[in-house]
Amino acid sequence: MLENALIMVSIIFIVNVVYVSLMTVRMILTLKGRTYVASFVSMFEVVVYIVGLGLVLDNLNEIQNLIAYAIGYGTGLIIGAKIEEKLALGYITVNVVSSNPDFNFTKQIREKGYGVTSWYAYGMDGDRLSMQILTPRKYELRLYETIKEIDPKAFIISYEPKRIYGGFWVKHVRKGKLLNPKKKNSDAKMAESKTSIDEKDSKL
């Protein structure tokens, strides 16, 4: 009897974790504009929901089942959020203000493959370099590391844009990943080497 009760509690807990995880991911996908994927996920979500709810309603006299359902709900929210965090869907806009008004900062960021718009600004203590950087969310932490390497005291604000239209950079990223700095440097060296060889040949 006890063994059956434990099995039922475990099943209810697992089913609700799966249901709420799917629900959380589906809601986030909807907010991100991934309507078709969200619709596909919702089909599995509703099946799991009906199974879990049926198990609880058939055993309402058992308090442990209700507790398992509630704990599973909370756990599912956490797991769903973690899944979305790992998927890192969409883009992030990062505004950077540097006390070093040098456009080499912008150049170094662009060389990493990020889309950058920069302009001079004026702060309380003098000239500033202000930049707006667009990047896929999966590269967000890498961008922060790059900024901190260039200017450890840079002021950073980030937010998630709801809609993005136009721009060559977005089209480029949708076709693949950010530019690989190593590959880019390698291509540049090859180009320089080829130019040098051509110059020698012309002299001969």
mmCIF file of C-alpha atoms in Angstrom:
data_model
loop_
_atom_site.group_PDB
_atom_site.id
_atom_site.type_symbol
_atom_site.label_atom_id
_atom_site.label_comp_id
_atom_site.label_asym_id
_atom_site.label_seq_id
_atom_site.Cartn_x
_atom_site.Cartn_y
_atom_site.Cartn_z
ATOM 1 C CA MET A 1 0.000 0.000 0.000
ATOM 2 C CA LEU A 2 2.773 2.399 1.000
ATOM 3 C CA GLU A 3 4.726 1.452 -2.102
ATOM 4 C CA ASN A 4 1.742 2.260 -4.348
ATOM 5 C CA ALA A 5 1.291 5.617 -2.615
ATOM 6 C CA LEU A 6 4.951 6.535 -3.190
ATOM 7 C CA ILE A 7 4.721 5.535 -6.844
ATOM 8 C CA MET A 8 1.625 7.708 -7.298
ATOM 9 C CA VAL A 9 3.304 10.696 -5.605
ATOM 10 C CA SER A 10 6.373 10.285 -7.824
ATOM 11 C CA ILE A 11 4.297 10.041 -10.999
ATOM 12 C CA ILE A 12 2.256 13.151 -10.137
ATOM 13 C CA PHE A 13 5.420 15.094 -9.292
ATOM 14 C CA ILE A 14 7.223 14.122 -12.516
ATOM 15 C CA VAL A 15 4.172 14.709 -14.716
ATOM 16 C CA ASN A 16 3.652 18.188 -13.279
ATOM 17 C CA VAL A 17 7.338 19.072 -13.617
ATOM 18 C CA VAL A 18 7.175 18.118 -17.301
ATOM 19 C CA TYR A 19 3.891 19.995 -17.813
ATOM 20 C CA VAL A 20 5.011 23.262 -16.203
ATOM 21 C CA SER A 21 8.417 23.114 -17.909
ATOM 22 C CA LEU A 22 6.683 22.790 -21.287
ATOM 23 C CA MET A 23 4.229 25.555 -20.375
ATOM 24 C CA THR A 24 7.063 27.925 -19.387
ATOM 25 C CA VAL A 25 9.024 27.227 -22.564
ATOM 26 C CA ARG A 26 5.868 27.621 -24.671
ATOM 27 C CA MET A 27 5.058 31.004 -23.103
ATOM 28 C CA ILE A 28 8.611 32.251 -23.677
ATOM 29 C CA LEU A 29 8.569 31.023 -27.282
ATOM 30 C CA THR A 30 5.301 32.899 -27.828
ATOM 31 C CA LEU A 31 6.788 36.106 -26.428
ATOM 32 C CA LYS A 32 9.819 35.652 -28.686
ATOM 33 C CA GLY A 33 7.565 35.429 -31.732
ATOM 34 C CA ARG A 34 8.245 31.709 -32.330
ATOM 35 C CA THR A 35 4.533 31.029 -32.839
ATOM 36 C CA TYR A 36 4.781 27.763 -34.780
ATOM 37 C CA VAL A 37 7.276 26.183 -32.403
ATOM 38 C CA ALA A 38 5.160 27.317 -29.433
ATOM 39 C CA SER A 39 2.086 25.735 -31.041
ATOM 40 C CA PHE A 40 3.956 22.448 -31.485
ATOM 41 C CA VAL A 41 5.099 22.447 -27.835
ATOM 42 C CA SER A 42 1.555 23.225 -26.650
ATOM 43 C CA MET A 43 0.277 19.927 -28.093
ATOM 44 C CA PHE A 44 2.537 17.949 -25.760
ATOM 45 C CA GLU A 45 1.815 20.370 -22.927
ATOM 46 C CA VAL A 46 -1.949 19.840 -22.981
ATOM 47 C CA VAL A 47 -1.615 16.026 -23.085
ATOM 48 C CA VAL A 48 0.693 16.008 -20.063
ATOM 49 C CA TYR A 49 -1.608 18.482 -18.271
ATOM 50 C CA ILE A 50 -4.691 16.283 -18.731
ATOM 51 C CA VAL A 51 -2.814 13.197 -17.500
ATOM 52 C CA GLY A 52 -1.492 14.988 -14.411
ATOM 53 C CA LEU A 53 -4.791 16.649 -13.550
ATOM 54 C CA GLY A 54 -6.643 13.361 -13.970
ATOM 55 C CA LEU A 55 -4.299 11.611 -11.541
ATOM 56 C CA VAL A 56 -4.839 14.305 -8.901
ATOM 57 C CA LEU A 57 -8.625 14.488 -9.332
ATOM 58 C CA ASP A 58 -8.894 10.713 -9.024
ATOM 59 C CA ASN A 59 -7.013 10.845 -5.724
ATOM 60 C CA LEU A 60 -8.184 14.069 -4.062
ATOM 61 C CA ASN A 61 -8.531 12.319 -0.712
ATOM 62 C CA GLU A 62 -4.748 11.832 -0.561
ATOM 63 C CA ILE A 63 -3.063 15.015 0.711
ATOM 64 C CA GLN A 64 0.385 13.834 -0.379
ATOM 65 C CA ASN A 65 -0.774 13.874 -4.005
ATOM 66 C CA LEU A 66 -1.755 17.541 -3.742
ATOM 67 C CA ILE A 67 1.590 18.352 -2.135
ATOM 68 C CA ALA A 68 3.433 16.501 -4.914
ATOM 69 C CA TYR A 69 1.404 18.433 -7.505
ATOM 70 C CA ALA A 70 2.273 21.784 -5.896
ATOM 71 C CA ILE A 71 5.988 20.977 -5.524
ATOM 72 C CA GLY A 72 6.094 19.698 -9.097
ATOM 73 C CA TYR A 73 4.565 22.971 -10.302
ATOM 74 C CA GLY A 74 7.229 25.082 -8.595
ATOM 75 C CA THR A 75 10.040 22.810 -9.769
ATOM 76 C CA GLY A 76 8.717 22.914 -13.327
ATOM 77 C CA LEU A 77 8.878 26.720 -13.375
ATOM 78 C CA ILE A 78 12.552 26.638 -12.375
ATOM 79 C CA ILE A 79 13.438 23.940 -14.918
ATOM 80 C CA GLY A 80 11.508 25.718 -17.692
ATOM 81 C CA ALA A 81 13.373 28.968 -17.009
ATOM 82 C CA LYS A 82 16.704 27.098 -17.041
ATOM 83 C CA ILE A 83 15.846 25.473 -20.374
ATOM 84 C CA GLU A 84 15.024 28.877 -21.893
ATOM 85 C CA GLU A 85 18.261 30.283 -20.504
ATOM 86 C CA LYS A 86 20.228 27.493 -22.180
ATOM 87 C CA LEU A 87 18.392 27.970 -25.476
ATOM 88 C CA ALA A 88 19.231 31.718 -25.330
ATOM 89 C CA LEU A 89 16.746 32.664 -28.051
ATOM 90 C CA GLY A 90 16.640 36.088 -29.655
ATOM 91 C CA TYR A 91 18.902 39.102 -29.488
ATOM 92 C CA ILE A 92 20.129 41.454 -26.791
ATOM 93 C CA THR A 93 20.960 45.152 -27.128
ATOM 94 C CA VAL A 94 23.837 46.411 -25.000
ATOM 95 C CA ASN A 95 24.476 50.110 -24.414
ATOM 96 C CA VAL A 96 28.047 50.907 -23.383
ATOM 97 C CA VAL A 97 29.472 54.218 -22.155
ATOM 98 C CA SER A 98 33.255 54.432 -21.941
ATOM 99 C CA SER A 99 35.306 57.219 -20.370
ATOM 100 C CA ASN A 100 37.897 56.595 -23.096
ATOM 101 C CA PRO A 101 36.522 58.426 -26.191
ATOM 102 C CA ASP A 102 38.595 56.409 -28.639
ATOM 103 C CA PHE A 103 36.932 54.829 -31.667
ATOM 104 C CA ASN A 104 39.475 51.998 -31.531
ATOM 105 C CA PHE A 105 37.129 50.608 -28.875
ATOM 106 C CA THR A 106 34.417 50.386 -31.530
ATOM 107 C CA LYS A 107 36.834 48.860 -34.016
ATOM 108 C CA GLN A 108 37.842 46.101 -31.593
ATOM 109 C CA ILE A 109 34.192 45.226 -30.925
ATOM 110 C CA ARG A 110 33.412 45.109 -34.654
ATOM 111 C CA GLU A 111 36.406 42.855 -35.275
ATOM 112 C CA LYS A 112 34.740 40.342 -32.948
ATOM 113 C CA GLY A 113 31.733 40.332 -35.285
ATOM 114 C CA TYR A 114 29.254 42.399 -33.255
ATOM 115 C CA GLY A 115 27.013 45.068 -34.760
ATOM 116 C CA VAL A 116 28.011 48.455 -33.307
ATOM 117 C CA THR A 117 26.701 51.998 -33.641
ATOM 118 C CA SER A 118 28.883 54.556 -31.847
ATOM 119 C CA TRP A 119 28.913 58.286 -31.184
ATOM 120 C CA TYR A 120 30.607 60.834 -28.953
ATOM 121 C CA ALA A 121 28.753 61.891 -25.825
ATOM 122 C CA TYR A 122 29.355 64.223 -22.896
ATOM 123 C CA GLY A 123 29.193 63.171 -19.256
ATOM 124 C CA MET A 124 29.634 65.001 -15.971
ATOM 125 C CA ASP A 125 33.389 64.405 -16.039
ATOM 126 C CA GLY A 126 34.062 65.025 -19.727
ATOM 127 C CA ASP A 127 33.899 63.320 -23.118
ATOM 128 C CA ARG A 128 32.505 59.827 -23.432
ATOM 129 C CA LEU A 129 32.223 57.189 -26.122
ATOM 130 C CA SER A 130 28.710 55.776 -26.330
ATOM 131 C CA MET A 131 27.973 52.547 -28.195
ATOM 132 C CA GLN A 132 24.901 50.515 -28.994
ATOM 133 C CA ILE A 133 25.749 46.863 -29.633
ATOM 134 C CA LEU A 134 23.438 44.152 -30.959
ATOM 135 C CA THR A 135 24.247 40.498 -30.357
ATOM 136 C CA PRO A 136 22.500 37.109 -30.192
ATOM 137 C CA ARG A 137 21.795 36.214 -26.559
ATOM 138 C CA LYS A 138 24.031 33.158 -26.747
ATOM 139 C CA TYR A 139 27.026 35.495 -27.221
ATOM 140 C CA GLU A 140 25.978 37.956 -24.495
ATOM 141 C CA LEU A 141 28.446 36.841 -21.806
ATOM 142 C CA ARG A 142 31.276 36.720 -24.333
ATOM 143 C CA LEU A 143 30.486 40.335 -25.277
ATOM 144 C CA TYR A 144 30.635 41.455 -21.633
ATOM 145 C CA GLU A 145 34.029 39.793 -21.265
ATOM 146 C CA THR A 146 35.305 41.563 -24.389
ATOM 147 C CA ILE A 147 34.082 44.951 -23.145
ATOM 148 C CA LYS A 148 35.663 44.447 -19.722
ATOM 149 C CA GLU A 149 38.969 43.477 -21.326
ATOM 150 C CA ILE A 150 39.029 46.736 -23.293
ATOM 151 C CA ASP A 151 37.638 48.999 -20.554
ATOM 152 C CA PRO A 152 37.104 47.481 -17.075
ATOM 153 C CA LYS A 153 35.283 50.660 -15.950
ATOM 154 C CA ALA A 154 32.811 50.786 -18.845
ATOM 155 C CA PHE A 155 29.175 51.490 -17.928
ATOM 156 C CA ILE A 156 26.916 48.764 -19.383
ATOM 157 C CA ILE A 157 23.127 48.533 -19.742
ATOM 158 C CA SER A 158 21.436 45.664 -21.588
ATOM 159 C CA TYR A 159 17.864 44.979 -22.657
ATOM 160 C CA GLU A 160 16.013 42.695 -25.029
ATOM 161 C CA PRO A 161 14.473 44.292 -28.150
ATOM 162 C CA LYS A 162 10.995 43.087 -29.090
ATOM 163 C CA ARG A 163 11.285 43.645 -32.847
ATOM 164 C CA ILE A 164 14.256 44.097 -35.189
ATOM 165 C CA TYR A 165 13.917 45.328 -38.771
ATOM 166 C CA GLY A 166 16.566 45.893 -41.424
ATOM 167 C CA GLY A 167 20.307 46.128 -41.050
ATOM 168 C CA PHE A 168 22.992 44.130 -42.849
ATOM 169 C CA TRP A 169 24.324 42.678 -39.593
ATOM 170 C CA VAL A 170 21.084 40.903 -38.595
ATOM 171 C CA LYS A 171 20.848 39.297 -42.051
ATOM 172 C CA HIS A 172 24.454 38.159 -41.722
ATOM 173 C CA VAL A 173 23.931 36.603 -38.285
ATOM 174 C CA ARG A 174 20.725 34.821 -39.304
ATOM 175 C CA LYS A 175 22.733 32.990 -41.949
ATOM 176 C CA GLY A 176 25.309 31.776 -39.460
ATOM 177 C CA LYS A 177 27.346 32.625 -36.403
ATOM 178 C CA LEU A 178 29.229 35.739 -35.447
ATOM 179 C CA LEU A 179 32.441 36.296 -37.317
ATOM 180 C CA ASN A 180 35.253 34.107 -36.064
ATOM 181 C CA PRO A 181 38.053 36.529 -35.076
ATOM 182 C CA LYS A 182 40.729 33.860 -35.597
ATOM 183 C CA LYS A 183 39.441 33.059 -39.057
ATOM 184 C CA LYS A 184 39.171 36.730 -39.868
ATOM 185 C CA ASN A 185 42.751 37.402 -38.779
ATOM 186 C CA SER A 186 43.917 34.367 -40.747
ATOM 187 C CA ASP A 187 42.150 35.643 -43.872
ATOM 188 C CA ALA A 188 43.715 39.072 -43.392
ATOM 189 C CA LYS A 189 47.205 37.568 -43.094
ATOM 190 C CA MET A 190 46.641 35.481 -46.224
ATOM 191 C CA ALA A 191 45.527 38.587 -48.100
ATOM 192 C CA GLU A 192 48.610 40.509 -46.935
ATOM 193 C CA SER A 193 50.849 37.613 -47.934
ATOM 194 C CA LYS A 194 49.252 37.437 -51.383
ATOM 195 C CA THR A 195 49.668 41.191 -51.855
ATOM 196 C CA SER A 196 53.337 40.954 -50.880
ATOM 197 C CA ILE A 197 53.940 38.135 -53.385
ATOM 198 C CA ASP A 198 52.180 40.082 -56.149
ATOM 199 C CA GLU A 199 54.352 43.127 -55.431
ATOM 200 C CA LYS A 200 57.531 41.031 -55.661
ATOM 201 C CA ASP A 201 56.366 39.482 -58.939
ATOM 202 C CA SER A 202 55.636 42.901 -60.411
ATOM 203 C CA LYS A 203 59.121 44.113 -59.496
ATOM 204 C CA LEU A 204 60.669 41.090 -61.201
#
